[in-house]
Amino acid sequence: MIEKDIVDRLDAVLSAEVYYGMQPQPPHDHPAPLPVVIVNRVASVWLAGFCGTDTGLSTAGIQVDYYDETAEGARRLADQGRVALRDIVASSAGGALLDSEISYYDEESRGWRVQQRWDVADYSPALS
């Protein structure tokens, strides 16, 4: 699963907690501690052609959200993450392409957020 590869890679190089799915939330509506990085698979597209659908290989849309208390801190994390992920290889399927990147102040986390969307070739579980 490419998400695990991405979490492991970011966890090794960033000075922030890295989670898949969501960050554990503290009680009593307090914002979670920052900095933090959240990785999610937001889409998968299976390749199809004249011979049908290749149910083993997909292009996964992976969203990586970098949060910090300052815009500069969130940007620094995103810059380091971009360098770490641009050459990642999913098995022998291919590399990762950065599709988009946006940044803004996030009211819920009470911090700055840089959101990257990566397209990654991945040997995925078969379609049911």
Short mmCIF file of C-alpha atoms in Angstrom, two decimals:
data_model
loop_
_atom_site.label_atom_id
_atom_site.label_comp_id
_atom_site.label_asym_id
_atom_site.label_seq_id
_atom_site.Cartn_x
_atom_site.Cartn_y
_atom_site.Cartn_z
CA MET A 1 0.00 0.00 0.00
CA ILE A 2 1.63 3.22 -1.19
CA GLU A 3 0.19 5.23 1.69
CA LYS A 4 2.36 3.30 4.16
CA ASP A 5 5.45 3.99 2.02
CA ILE A 6 4.61 7.71 2.02
CA VAL A 7 3.94 7.85 5.78
CA ASP A 8 7.20 5.98 6.47
CA ARG A 9 9.21 8.27 4.17
CA LEU A 10 7.76 11.48 5.65
CA ASP A 11 8.09 10.20 9.21
CA ALA A 12 11.80 9.60 8.58
CA VAL A 13 12.57 13.10 7.25
CA LEU A 14 10.14 15.55 8.87
CA SER A 15 10.20 17.07 12.34
CA ALA A 16 6.47 16.47 12.80
CA GLU A 17 4.15 13.61 13.71
CA VAL A 18 2.90 11.85 10.56
CA TYR A 19 -0.42 9.98 10.52
CA TYR A 20 -2.47 8.05 8.00
CA GLY A 21 -6.17 8.95 7.93
CA MET A 22 -6.45 11.40 10.80
CA GLN A 23 -4.63 12.71 13.83
CA PRO A 24 -5.76 11.50 17.26
CA GLN A 25 -7.88 14.27 18.75
CA PRO A 26 -7.45 15.59 22.29
CA PRO A 27 -10.52 15.82 24.55
CA HIS A 28 -12.70 18.87 25.20
CA ASP A 29 -12.53 20.43 21.71
CA HIS A 30 -8.94 21.56 22.16
CA PRO A 31 -7.01 21.78 18.90
CA ALA A 32 -4.58 18.94 18.29
CA PRO A 33 -0.89 19.78 18.76
CA LEU A 34 1.00 21.10 15.74
CA PRO A 35 3.07 20.51 13.64
CA VAL A 36 1.46 17.44 12.12
CA VAL A 37 1.20 15.77 8.72
CA ILE A 38 -1.83 13.76 7.57
CA VAL A 39 -1.74 11.37 4.58
CA ASN A 40 -4.91 10.09 2.83
CA ARG A 41 -5.81 8.22 -0.34
CA VAL A 42 -8.52 10.38 -1.87
CA ALA A 43 -8.97 8.61 -5.21
CA SER A 44 -7.97 5.57 -7.27
CA VAL A 45 -8.28 5.11 -11.02
CA TRP A 46 -7.76 1.65 -12.51
CA LEU A 47 -6.25 1.44 -15.97
CA ALA A 48 -8.49 0.10 -18.73
CA GLY A 49 -7.97 -0.70 -22.38
CA PHE A 50 -9.08 -3.06 -25.14
CA CYS A 51 -8.28 -6.07 -22.95
CA GLY A 52 -10.32 -4.84 -19.97
CA THR A 53 -9.35 -3.34 -16.64
CA ASP A 54 -6.00 -4.06 -15.01
CA THR A 55 -7.28 -4.68 -11.49
CA GLY A 56 -3.79 -4.84 -10.01
CA LEU A 57 -2.41 -1.47 -11.10
CA SER A 58 -4.04 1.86 -10.34
CA THR A 59 -3.18 5.52 -10.19
CA ALA A 60 -3.82 6.60 -6.62
CA GLY A 61 -4.58 10.19 -5.65
CA ILE A 62 -2.75 10.81 -2.38
CA GLN A 63 -3.43 13.95 -0.37
CA VAL A 64 -0.76 15.13 2.08
CA ASP A 65 -1.71 17.91 4.51
CA TYR A 66 1.05 19.74 6.41
CA TYR A 67 -0.07 21.75 9.45
CA ASP A 68 1.90 24.16 11.62
CA GLU A 69 1.25 27.19 13.80
CA THR A 70 2.82 29.56 11.27
CA ALA A 71 2.60 29.86 7.51
CA GLU A 72 6.39 29.64 7.32
CA GLY A 73 6.43 26.43 9.37
CA ALA A 74 3.76 24.77 7.23
CA ARG A 75 5.57 25.85 4.04
CA ARG A 76 8.89 24.49 5.35
CA LEU A 77 7.28 21.09 6.08
CA ALA A 78 5.66 21.03 2.63
CA ASP A 79 8.95 21.92 0.93
CA GLN A 80 10.75 19.10 2.76
CA GLY A 81 7.89 16.70 2.03
CA ARG A 82 7.90 17.59 -1.67
CA VAL A 83 11.60 16.78 -1.94
CA ALA A 84 11.13 13.49 -0.05
CA LEU A 85 8.15 12.36 -2.15
CA ARG A 86 8.98 13.48 -5.68
CA ASP A 87 11.19 10.46 -6.32
CA ILE A 88 9.24 7.83 -4.38
CA VAL A 89 8.70 4.61 -6.30
CA ALA A 90 5.79 2.28 -5.65
CA SER A 91 7.30 -1.17 -6.14
CA SER A 92 8.28 -1.05 -9.82
CA ALA A 93 5.13 0.75 -10.93
CA GLY A 94 6.64 4.20 -11.36
CA GLY A 95 7.06 7.46 -9.53
CA ALA A 96 4.91 10.17 -8.01
CA LEU A 97 3.73 13.37 -9.71
CA LEU A 98 2.71 16.46 -7.77
CA ASP A 99 -0.71 17.43 -9.17
CA SER A 100 -1.48 20.50 -7.05
CA GLU A 101 -0.52 22.43 -3.93
CA ILE A 102 -2.50 25.05 -2.01
CA SER A 103 -2.01 26.76 1.33
CA TYR A 104 -4.36 28.59 3.68
CA TYR A 105 -5.23 29.23 7.32
CA ASP A 106 -7.30 26.33 8.68
CA GLU A 107 -9.88 27.40 11.30
CA GLU A 108 -10.40 23.88 12.71
CA SER A 109 -6.75 23.20 13.45
CA ARG A 110 -6.09 26.86 14.31
CA GLY A 111 -2.99 26.70 12.19
CA TRP A 112 -1.64 27.01 8.66
CA ARG A 113 -2.17 24.20 6.18
CA VAL A 114 -0.40 23.28 2.96
CA GLN A 115 -2.28 20.65 0.99
CA GLN A 116 -0.53 18.62 -1.71
CA ARG A 117 -2.25 16.23 -4.14
CA TRP A 118 0.02 13.52 -5.58
CA ASP A 119 -0.74 11.04 -8.37
CA VAL A 120 1.11 7.80 -7.71
CA ALA A 121 1.20 4.52 -9.63
CA ASP A 122 0.37 1.76 -7.16
CA TYR A 123 -0.11 -1.98 -7.24
CA SER A 124 -3.50 -1.90 -5.54
CA PRO A 125 -5.82 -4.58 -4.25
CA ALA A 126 -8.04 -5.97 -7.00
CA LEU A 127 -11.48 -4.53 -7.63
CA SER A 128 -14.33 -6.66 -6.25
#
